[in-house]
Amino acid sequence: MKRTGGASARPPARGALIHYHEIALKGKNRSFFLKQLEANILLATRDLDCGPLKRLAGRLFLEMREETSWEVLRQRLSRVFGIANFAPAVMMAPDLELLAQRIEEEVSSRSFHSFRVAARRAFKTFPQTSQEINEIIGARVQRICGARVDLTNPELTIYIEILPAEAFVYFDKLLGPGGLPVGTSGTVACLLSGGIDSPVAAYRMMKRGCRVVFVHFHSQPFADRTSQEKAIELARLLTRYQFASRLYLAPFGELQQEVVSHVTGRMRIVVYRRLMLRIAEQIARKEGAQALVTGESLGQVASQTIENIATIEQASTLPILRPLIGMDKDEITQQAQQIGSYEVSIIPDQDCCSMFLPRQVATHTTHREAELAERPLDLERLVAQAHSAAYSLELSFPG
Ligand code: ATP
Ligand code: MG
């Protein structure tokens, strides 16, 4: 059999073969996207004994050591946005005979009744076409295992990828999380309550490539620390997707007391939300964040009618992103369970906005009404006080 590339002397290496969506890589963005993806993969695996991370045409290969646990590496890679799919693979010389021998070794330890070979030749000077490789390897596998070829629903798929200087063999292709690498879409500040929705909103923005700064408002000393502890735990869970986070804990209880003594009951929720946005905007600007994020979903509660959303958002000059706006509670809950935030979110707490809240809540407010309601308040002072009293926590993962 003819050999290619002269790379056959290199011993095979085990690692994770990582594919990303080519579609996200058009033009000048390519190198920016890839650098961030590489940086994120290295961050996600920095405490594991693996590397180097090799950049190859259209894919990445993260070498593993003998001791590296695939289970741990699998978990880490499944949270790096930008990865389309990945697999534990062997990297070796692009030599058909060596590939065939390696595949024979690998398949003889597996039990399967049907299989197919899916070869991809990424350069056209390799002596065989992809179809010829499929046939040659297929015949060899059949000879030693006796399994039948099934192109539509095989028990085992043998993947082969051939590049000019290396080839890869793998069997267990896993779906990555998709999306864009965190850090490629700028920074946003997410208003993180202890509820179910806002952690999911933060997750979805990370998946679109945003780095998320968290802002939580609490009512201490008028309430206990539960909501803050939940926010810290939620931010910690979400940090597994962006590797480093900052969480601001801002006191809101005194502002609420002022609102209670000056603002008619039905307008309070809208005024609370507008105050939250103003404080969050200051934090966002300090952090270089370009937008605010909330977990609002249209019609879910009184403060989330289209009129109230419009009235609330006028308090901020930054764009407000609401990734959950068209989702219903079941969809959001399902996603929260998948992220692992649901269990934390349902721990009972005293949410600052449910405290000091009257029975009747205005559902169709206007900007004018909100301004009138806010007139007795010294907004600038209240916002500045809460902003300067907020303190921040740094979280990192792994670590
Ligand atoms: P969530 O489940 O996120 O708490 P929700 O359905 O309870 O949302 P609201 O309580 O009306 O809805 O809150 C709407 C959004 O306002 C939240 O998704 C969140 O982004 C923000 N928010 C509410 N309370 C707080 C808080 N205490 N700290 C920070 N942000 C908050
Ligand atoms: Mg809530």
Coordinates of C-alpha atoms and ligand atoms in Angstrom, one line a residue:
M1 CA 0.0 0.0 0.0
K2 CA 1.3 3.5 -0.9
R3 CA 2.3 5.7 1.9
T4 CA 1.8 9.5 2.1
G5 CA 3.2 12.5 3.9
G6 CA 6.3 10.9 5.4
A7 CA 4.6 11.4 8.8
S8 CA 4.3 7.7 9.5
A9 CA 7.2 7.7 12.0
R10 CA 5.1 9.7 14.5
P11 CA 3.6 7.5 17.2
P12 CA -0.2 7.7 17.5
A13 CA -1.6 10.1 20.1
R14 CA -4.9 10.0 22.0
G15 CA -7.0 13.1 22.5
A16 CA -10.2 15.0 21.8
L17 CA -10.9 15.8 18.2
I18 CA -13.0 19.0 18.2
H19 CA -15.1 20.3 15.4
Y20 CA -16.7 23.8 15.3
H21 CA -19.4 25.2 13.0
E22 CA -17.7 26.4 9.8
I23 CA -20.6 28.7 9.3
A24 CA -19.6 31.0 12.1
L25 CA -16.2 31.4 10.6
K26 CA -16.7 33.6 7.6
G27 CA -14.0 36.0 6.5
K28 CA -12.1 38.0 9.0
N29 CA -13.9 36.6 12.0
R30 CA -12.3 33.3 11.6
S31 CA -9.1 33.9 13.4
F32 CA -10.8 35.9 16.2
F33 CA -13.4 33.2 16.7
L34 CA -10.8 30.4 16.7
K35 CA -8.4 32.2 19.1
Q36 CA -11.3 32.6 21.6
L37 CA -12.4 29.0 21.2
E38 CA -8.9 27.8 21.8
A39 CA -8.5 30.1 24.8
N40 CA -11.8 28.8 26.3
I41 CA -10.9 25.1 25.7
L42 CA -7.6 25.7 27.5
L43 CA -9.4 27.5 30.4
A44 CA -12.0 24.8 30.7
T45 CA -9.3 22.1 31.0
R46 CA -6.6 24.0 32.7
D47 CA -6.6 21.7 35.8
L48 CA -6.6 18.5 33.7
D49 CA -3.5 16.8 32.6
C50 CA -3.9 17.4 28.8
G51 CA -2.5 19.4 25.9
P52 CA -1.1 20.7 23.8
L53 CA -4.1 22.0 21.8
K54 CA -3.2 21.7 18.1
R55 CA -4.9 23.8 15.5
L56 CA -5.5 21.9 12.2
A57 CA -7.5 22.6 9.1
G58 CA -11.1 23.0 10.2
R59 CA -10.6 21.2 13.6
L60 CA -8.7 21.2 16.9
F61 CA -7.0 18.3 18.7
L62 CA -6.5 18.4 22.4
E63 CA -3.9 15.7 23.3
M64 CA -4.6 13.6 26.4
R65 CA -2.2 11.8 28.6
E66 CA -2.5 8.2 29.9
E67 CA -4.0 9.6 33.1
T68 CA -6.5 12.0 31.7
S69 CA -10.0 11.0 32.5
W70 CA -12.2 11.1 29.4
E71 CA -15.3 11.4 31.5
V72 CA -14.0 14.7 33.1
L73 CA -12.7 16.0 29.8
R74 CA -16.1 15.1 28.1
Q75 CA -18.0 17.2 30.7
R76 CA -15.7 20.1 30.3
L77 CA -15.9 20.2 26.5
S78 CA -19.6 19.8 26.6
R79 CA -19.8 23.3 28.2
V80 CA -17.5 25.1 25.8
F81 CA -19.7 27.1 23.5
G82 CA -18.6 27.1 19.8
I83 CA -17.9 23.3 19.8
A84 CA -20.2 21.6 17.3
N85 CA -19.1 18.1 18.1
F86 CA -16.2 16.2 19.6
A87 CA -14.9 12.7 20.1
P88 CA -12.1 10.7 21.8
A89 CA -9.8 10.1 18.8
V90 CA -6.5 8.6 17.9
M91 CA -4.2 10.9 15.8
M92 CA -1.7 9.1 13.6
A93 CA 0.1 9.3 10.3
P94 CA -2.1 9.5 7.2
D95 CA -1.2 6.1 6.0
L96 CA -4.0 3.7 5.0
E97 CA -2.3 0.5 6.1
L98 CA -1.4 1.9 9.5
L99 CA -5.0 3.2 9.8
A100 CA -6.4 -0.2 8.9
Q101 CA -4.2 -1.9 11.5
R102 CA -5.2 0.5 14.2
I103 CA -8.9 0.2 13.4
E104 CA -8.6 -3.6 13.4
E105 CA -7.1 -3.4 16.9
E106 CA -9.8 -1.0 18.2
V107 CA -12.8 -2.9 16.7
S108 CA -11.7 -6.2 18.0
S109 CA -12.3 -5.1 21.6
R110 CA -15.9 -3.9 20.7
S111 CA -19.0 -5.9 20.2
F112 CA -21.3 -4.9 17.4
H113 CA -23.5 -6.5 14.7
S114 CA -23.5 -3.7 12.1
F115 CA -21.2 -0.9 11.2
R116 CA -20.3 1.7 8.5
V117 CA -17.1 3.5 7.7
A118 CA -17.3 7.3 7.3
A119 CA -14.1 8.5 5.8
R120 CA -13.4 12.1 5.0
R121 CA -10.4 13.0 2.9
A122 CA -9.6 16.7 3.5
F123 CA -7.1 16.9 0.7
K124 CA -7.3 15.5 -2.7
T125 CA -3.8 14.2 -3.2
F126 CA -4.3 11.3 -0.8
P127 CA -4.1 8.2 -3.1
Q128 CA -7.6 6.9 -2.3
T129 CA -10.9 8.7 -2.5
S130 CA -13.2 8.7 0.6
Q131 CA -15.4 6.0 -1.0
E132 CA -12.3 3.8 -1.7
I133 CA -11.2 4.2 1.9
N134 CA -14.6 3.2 3.1
E135 CA -14.5 0.1 1.0
I136 CA -11.0 -0.9 1.9
I137 CA -11.4 -0.4 5.6
G138 CA -14.9 -1.9 5.5
A139 CA -13.7 -5.1 4.0
R140 CA -10.9 -5.4 6.6
V141 CA -13.3 -4.8 9.5
Q142 CA -15.8 -7.3 8.1
R143 CA -13.1 -9.9 7.8
I144 CA -12.1 -9.7 11.4
C145 CA -15.5 -9.0 13.1
G146 CA -18.0 -10.6 10.8
A147 CA -20.3 -7.7 11.3
R148 CA -22.5 -6.5 8.4
V149 CA -22.3 -3.1 6.8
D150 CA -25.4 -0.9 7.4
L151 CA -25.2 2.5 6.0
T152 CA -28.4 3.9 7.5
N153 CA -28.6 2.6 11.1
P154 CA -25.3 1.0 12.0
E155 CA -24.5 0.1 15.6
L156 CA -21.0 1.4 15.1
T157 CA -19.7 4.1 12.9
I158 CA -16.0 4.2 12.2
Y159 CA -15.0 7.8 11.5
I160 CA -11.8 8.5 9.6
E161 CA -10.5 12.0 8.8
I162 CA -7.4 12.4 6.6
L163 CA -5.4 15.6 6.6
P164 CA -2.1 16.2 4.8
A165 CA 0.0 15.5 7.8
E166 CA -2.2 13.5 10.1
A167 CA -5.2 11.3 10.2
F168 CA -7.8 10.6 12.9
V169 CA -9.8 7.6 13.9
Y170 CA -12.8 7.7 16.2
F171 CA -16.0 6.0 17.0
D172 CA -18.0 7.9 19.6
K173 CA -18.9 11.3 18.2
L174 CA -20.6 13.5 20.8
L175 CA -22.7 16.6 20.2
G176 CA -21.1 19.8 21.5
P177 CA -23.1 22.7 23.0
G178 CA -23.0 24.7 19.8
G179 CA -23.3 28.5 19.9
L180 CA -20.4 31.0 19.8
P181 CA -17.3 31.0 22.0
V182 CA -17.9 33.2 25.1
G183 CA -16.0 36.4 24.6
T184 CA -16.7 36.8 20.9
S185 CA -19.9 38.9 21.3
G186 CA -18.9 41.4 24.0
T187 CA -20.0 41.8 27.6
V188 CA -23.5 42.1 29.0
A189 CA -24.8 42.5 32.5
C190 CA -27.5 40.1 33.6
L191 CA -30.0 40.9 36.3
L192 CA -29.9 37.7 38.2
S193 CA -32.7 37.0 40.7
G194 CA -32.9 33.8 42.6
G195 CA -35.7 32.6 40.3
I196 CA -35.8 30.1 37.5
D197 CA -35.8 32.5 34.5
S198 CA -32.8 34.8 34.8
P199 CA -30.1 32.1 35.1
V200 CA -31.5 30.6 31.8
A201 CA -31.4 34.1 30.2
A202 CA -27.7 34.4 31.2
Y203 CA -27.0 30.9 29.8
R204 CA -28.5 31.8 26.5
M205 CA -26.5 35.0 26.2
M206 CA -23.3 33.1 27.0
K207 CA -24.3 30.7 24.3
R208 CA -24.4 33.6 21.8
G209 CA -20.8 34.4 22.8
C210 CA -21.4 37.0 25.5
R211 CA -19.4 37.3 28.7
V212 CA -21.9 37.9 31.4
V213 CA -21.5 40.0 34.5
F214 CA -24.2 39.2 37.2
V215 CA -26.1 41.7 39.2
H216 CA -28.3 40.6 42.1
F217 CA -30.5 42.8 44.3
H218 CA -31.2 41.7 47.8
S219 CA -33.2 43.1 50.7
Q220 CA -30.8 42.5 53.6
P221 CA -31.2 43.4 56.4
F222 CA -35.0 43.2 55.9
A223 CA -34.7 39.7 54.5
D224 CA -32.3 36.8 55.3
R225 CA -29.3 35.9 53.1
T226 CA -31.0 33.1 51.2
S227 CA -31.5 35.1 48.0
Q228 CA -27.8 36.1 48.0
E229 CA -26.7 32.6 48.7
K230 CA -28.9 31.4 45.8
A231 CA -27.5 34.1 43.5
I232 CA -23.9 33.0 44.4
E233 CA -24.7 29.4 43.7
L234 CA -26.4 30.2 40.4
A235 CA -23.5 32.4 39.3
R236 CA -21.1 29.6 40.3
L237 CA -23.1 27.0 38.2
L238 CA -23.1 29.4 35.2
T239 CA -19.4 30.1 35.6
R240 CA -18.8 26.6 34.3
Y241 CA -19.7 28.0 30.9
Q242 CA -17.6 31.1 31.0
F243 CA -14.8 30.1 33.4
A244 CA -14.6 33.4 35.2
S245 CA -17.4 35.6 36.5
R246 CA -18.1 38.7 38.5
L247 CA -21.2 38.8 40.6
Y248 CA -22.4 42.1 42.1
L249 CA -24.6 41.9 45.2
A250 CA -26.5 45.2 45.5
P251 CA -28.6 46.2 48.5
F252 CA -32.2 47.1 47.5
G253 CA -34.1 47.1 50.8
E254 CA -33.7 50.7 51.7
L255 CA -34.7 51.8 48.3
Q256 CA -37.8 49.7 48.6
Q257 CA -38.7 51.3 51.9
E258 CA -38.5 54.7 50.2
V259 CA -40.6 53.5 47.4
V260 CA -43.2 52.1 49.8
S261 CA -43.4 55.4 51.7
H262 CA -43.7 57.5 48.5
V263 CA -45.2 55.5 45.7
T264 CA -48.8 54.2 45.4
G265 CA -49.0 50.4 45.7
R266 CA -50.0 49.6 42.2
M267 CA -47.0 51.4 40.7
R268 CA -44.4 49.9 43.0
I269 CA -43.3 46.9 40.9
V270 CA -42.6 49.1 37.9
V271 CA -40.7 51.6 40.0
Y272 CA -38.6 48.8 41.6
R273 CA -37.8 47.4 38.2
R274 CA -36.8 50.8 36.8
L275 CA -34.6 51.4 39.8
M276 CA -32.9 48.0 39.3
L277 CA -32.3 48.9 35.7
R278 CA -30.7 52.2 36.6
I279 CA -28.4 50.7 39.1
A280 CA -27.5 47.8 36.8
E281 CA -26.8 50.2 34.0
Q282 CA -24.2 52.0 36.2
I283 CA -22.6 48.7 37.0
A284 CA -22.7 47.6 33.4
R285 CA -21.0 50.8 32.2
K286 CA -18.2 50.4 34.8
E287 CA -17.8 46.8 33.5
G288 CA -17.7 47.8 29.9
A289 CA -21.0 45.9 29.3
Q290 CA -22.9 46.9 26.2
A291 CA -26.4 45.7 27.2
L292 CA -28.5 44.5 30.1
V293 CA -30.1 41.1 30.2
T294 CA -33.3 40.1 32.0
G295 CA -35.2 36.8 32.3
E296 CA -38.5 38.5 31.3
S297 CA -41.0 36.4 29.3
L298 CA -44.0 38.1 27.8
G299 CA -47.1 37.9 29.9
Q300 CA -45.6 35.7 32.6
V301 CA -46.3 38.0 35.5
A302 CA -47.9 41.5 35.9
S303 CA -44.6 43.3 35.4
Q304 CA -44.2 41.6 32.1
T305 CA -47.1 42.9 30.1
I306 CA -46.0 44.6 26.9
E307 CA -47.0 48.0 28.3
N308 CA -45.0 47.5 31.6
I309 CA -42.0 46.2 29.7
A310 CA -42.0 49.4 27.7
T311 CA -42.4 51.5 30.8
I312 CA -39.6 49.7 32.6
E313 CA -37.1 49.8 29.8
Q314 CA -37.3 53.5 29.4
A315 CA -35.3 53.8 32.6
S316 CA -32.2 52.4 30.9
T317 CA -30.2 53.9 28.0
L318 CA -28.5 50.6 27.4
P319 CA -30.3 48.0 25.2
I320 CA -32.1 45.4 27.1
L321 CA -31.9 41.9 25.9
R322 CA -34.6 39.4 26.9
P323 CA -33.6 36.0 25.5
L324 CA -36.7 34.3 27.1
I325 CA -39.3 36.8 25.8
G326 CA -41.1 34.2 23.6
M327 CA -40.5 31.1 25.8
D328 CA -43.2 29.6 28.1
K329 CA -42.5 28.5 31.6
D330 CA -42.2 24.8 30.6
E331 CA -39.6 25.5 28.0
I332 CA -37.6 27.7 30.5
T333 CA -37.9 25.1 33.2
Q334 CA -36.7 22.3 31.0
Q335 CA -33.6 24.4 30.0
A336 CA -33.0 25.3 33.7
Q337 CA -33.0 21.6 34.5
Q338 CA -30.6 20.9 31.7
I339 CA -28.2 23.6 33.0
G340 CA -28.6 22.4 36.6
S341 CA -29.8 25.7 37.9
Y342 CA -33.4 24.6 38.5
E343 CA -32.7 22.8 41.8
V344 CA -31.1 26.0 43.2
S345 CA -33.8 28.3 41.8
I346 CA -36.7 26.5 43.5
I347 CA -35.2 26.8 47.0
P348 CA -37.6 29.1 48.8
D349 CA -36.4 32.6 49.5
Q350 CA -37.7 36.1 50.1
D351 CA -37.3 37.8 46.7
C352 CA -36.9 41.5 47.2
C353 CA -39.7 42.3 44.8
S354 CA -42.3 40.1 46.4
M355 CA -41.6 41.9 49.7
F356 CA -43.4 45.2 50.1
L357 CA -45.7 44.4 47.3
P358 CA -49.4 45.2 47.4
R359 CA -52.1 42.9 46.1
Q360 CA -53.0 45.2 43.2
V361 CA -50.4 45.7 40.5
A362 CA -50.8 48.0 37.5
T363 CA -50.5 46.0 34.3
H364 CA -50.9 48.8 31.8
T365 CA -48.6 51.6 32.9
T366 CA -47.2 54.4 30.8
H367 CA -43.9 56.2 31.0
R368 CA -45.7 59.3 32.1
E369 CA -47.3 57.5 35.0
A370 CA -44.0 56.1 36.1
E371 CA -42.3 59.5 36.0
L372 CA -45.1 60.9 38.1
A373 CA -44.8 58.0 40.6
E374 CA -41.1 58.6 40.8
R375 CA -41.3 62.3 41.3
P376 CA -41.0 62.2 45.1
L377 CA -37.9 60.1 45.0
D378 CA -34.4 61.4 44.8
L379 CA -33.4 58.9 42.1
E380 CA -29.9 60.0 41.6
R381 CA -29.1 59.6 45.3
L382 CA -30.9 56.2 45.6
V383 CA -29.1 54.8 42.6
A384 CA -25.7 56.2 43.6
Q385 CA -26.1 54.8 47.2
A386 CA -27.1 51.3 46.0
H387 CA -24.3 51.4 43.4
S388 CA -21.6 52.3 45.9
A389 CA -22.9 49.9 48.5
A390 CA -22.8 47.0 46.0
Y391 CA -19.9 44.6 46.4
S392 CA -18.6 42.1 43.9
L393 CA -17.4 38.5 44.1
E394 CA -15.1 36.8 41.7
L395 CA -15.8 33.3 40.7
S396 CA -13.8 30.9 38.6
F397 CA -14.1 27.5 37.1
P398 CA -12.2 25.2 37.4
G399 CA -10.9 26.2 40.7
Ligands
ATP1 P1 -36.9 35.2 37.5 O1 -37.3 33.8 37.5 O2 -35.6 35.4 36.7 O3 -36.8 35.7 38.9 P2 -39.5 36.1 37.2 O4 -40.4 35.4 36.3 O5 -39.6 35.9 38.7 O6 -38.0 36.0 36.8 P3 -39.7 38.9 37.7 O7 -39.6 38.6 39.2 O8 -40.8 39.8 37.2 O9 -39.8 37.6 36.9 O10 -38.3 39.5 37.2 C1 -38.1 39.8 35.9 C2 -36.6 39.9 35.7 O11 -36.1 41.0 36.5 C3 -35.8 38.7 36.2 O12 -35.8 37.7 35.2 C4 -34.5 39.3 36.5 O13 -33.7 39.5 35.3 C5 -34.8 40.7 37.0 N1 -34.9 40.6 38.5 C6 -36.0 40.4 39.3 N2 -35.7 40.4 40.6 C7 -34.3 40.6 40.7 C8 -33.4 40.6 41.7 N3 -33.7 40.5 43.0 N4 -32.1 40.8 41.4 C9 -31.7 40.9 40.1 N5 -32.5 40.9 39.1 C10 -33.9 40.7 39.3
MG2 MG -38.4 36.5 40.2

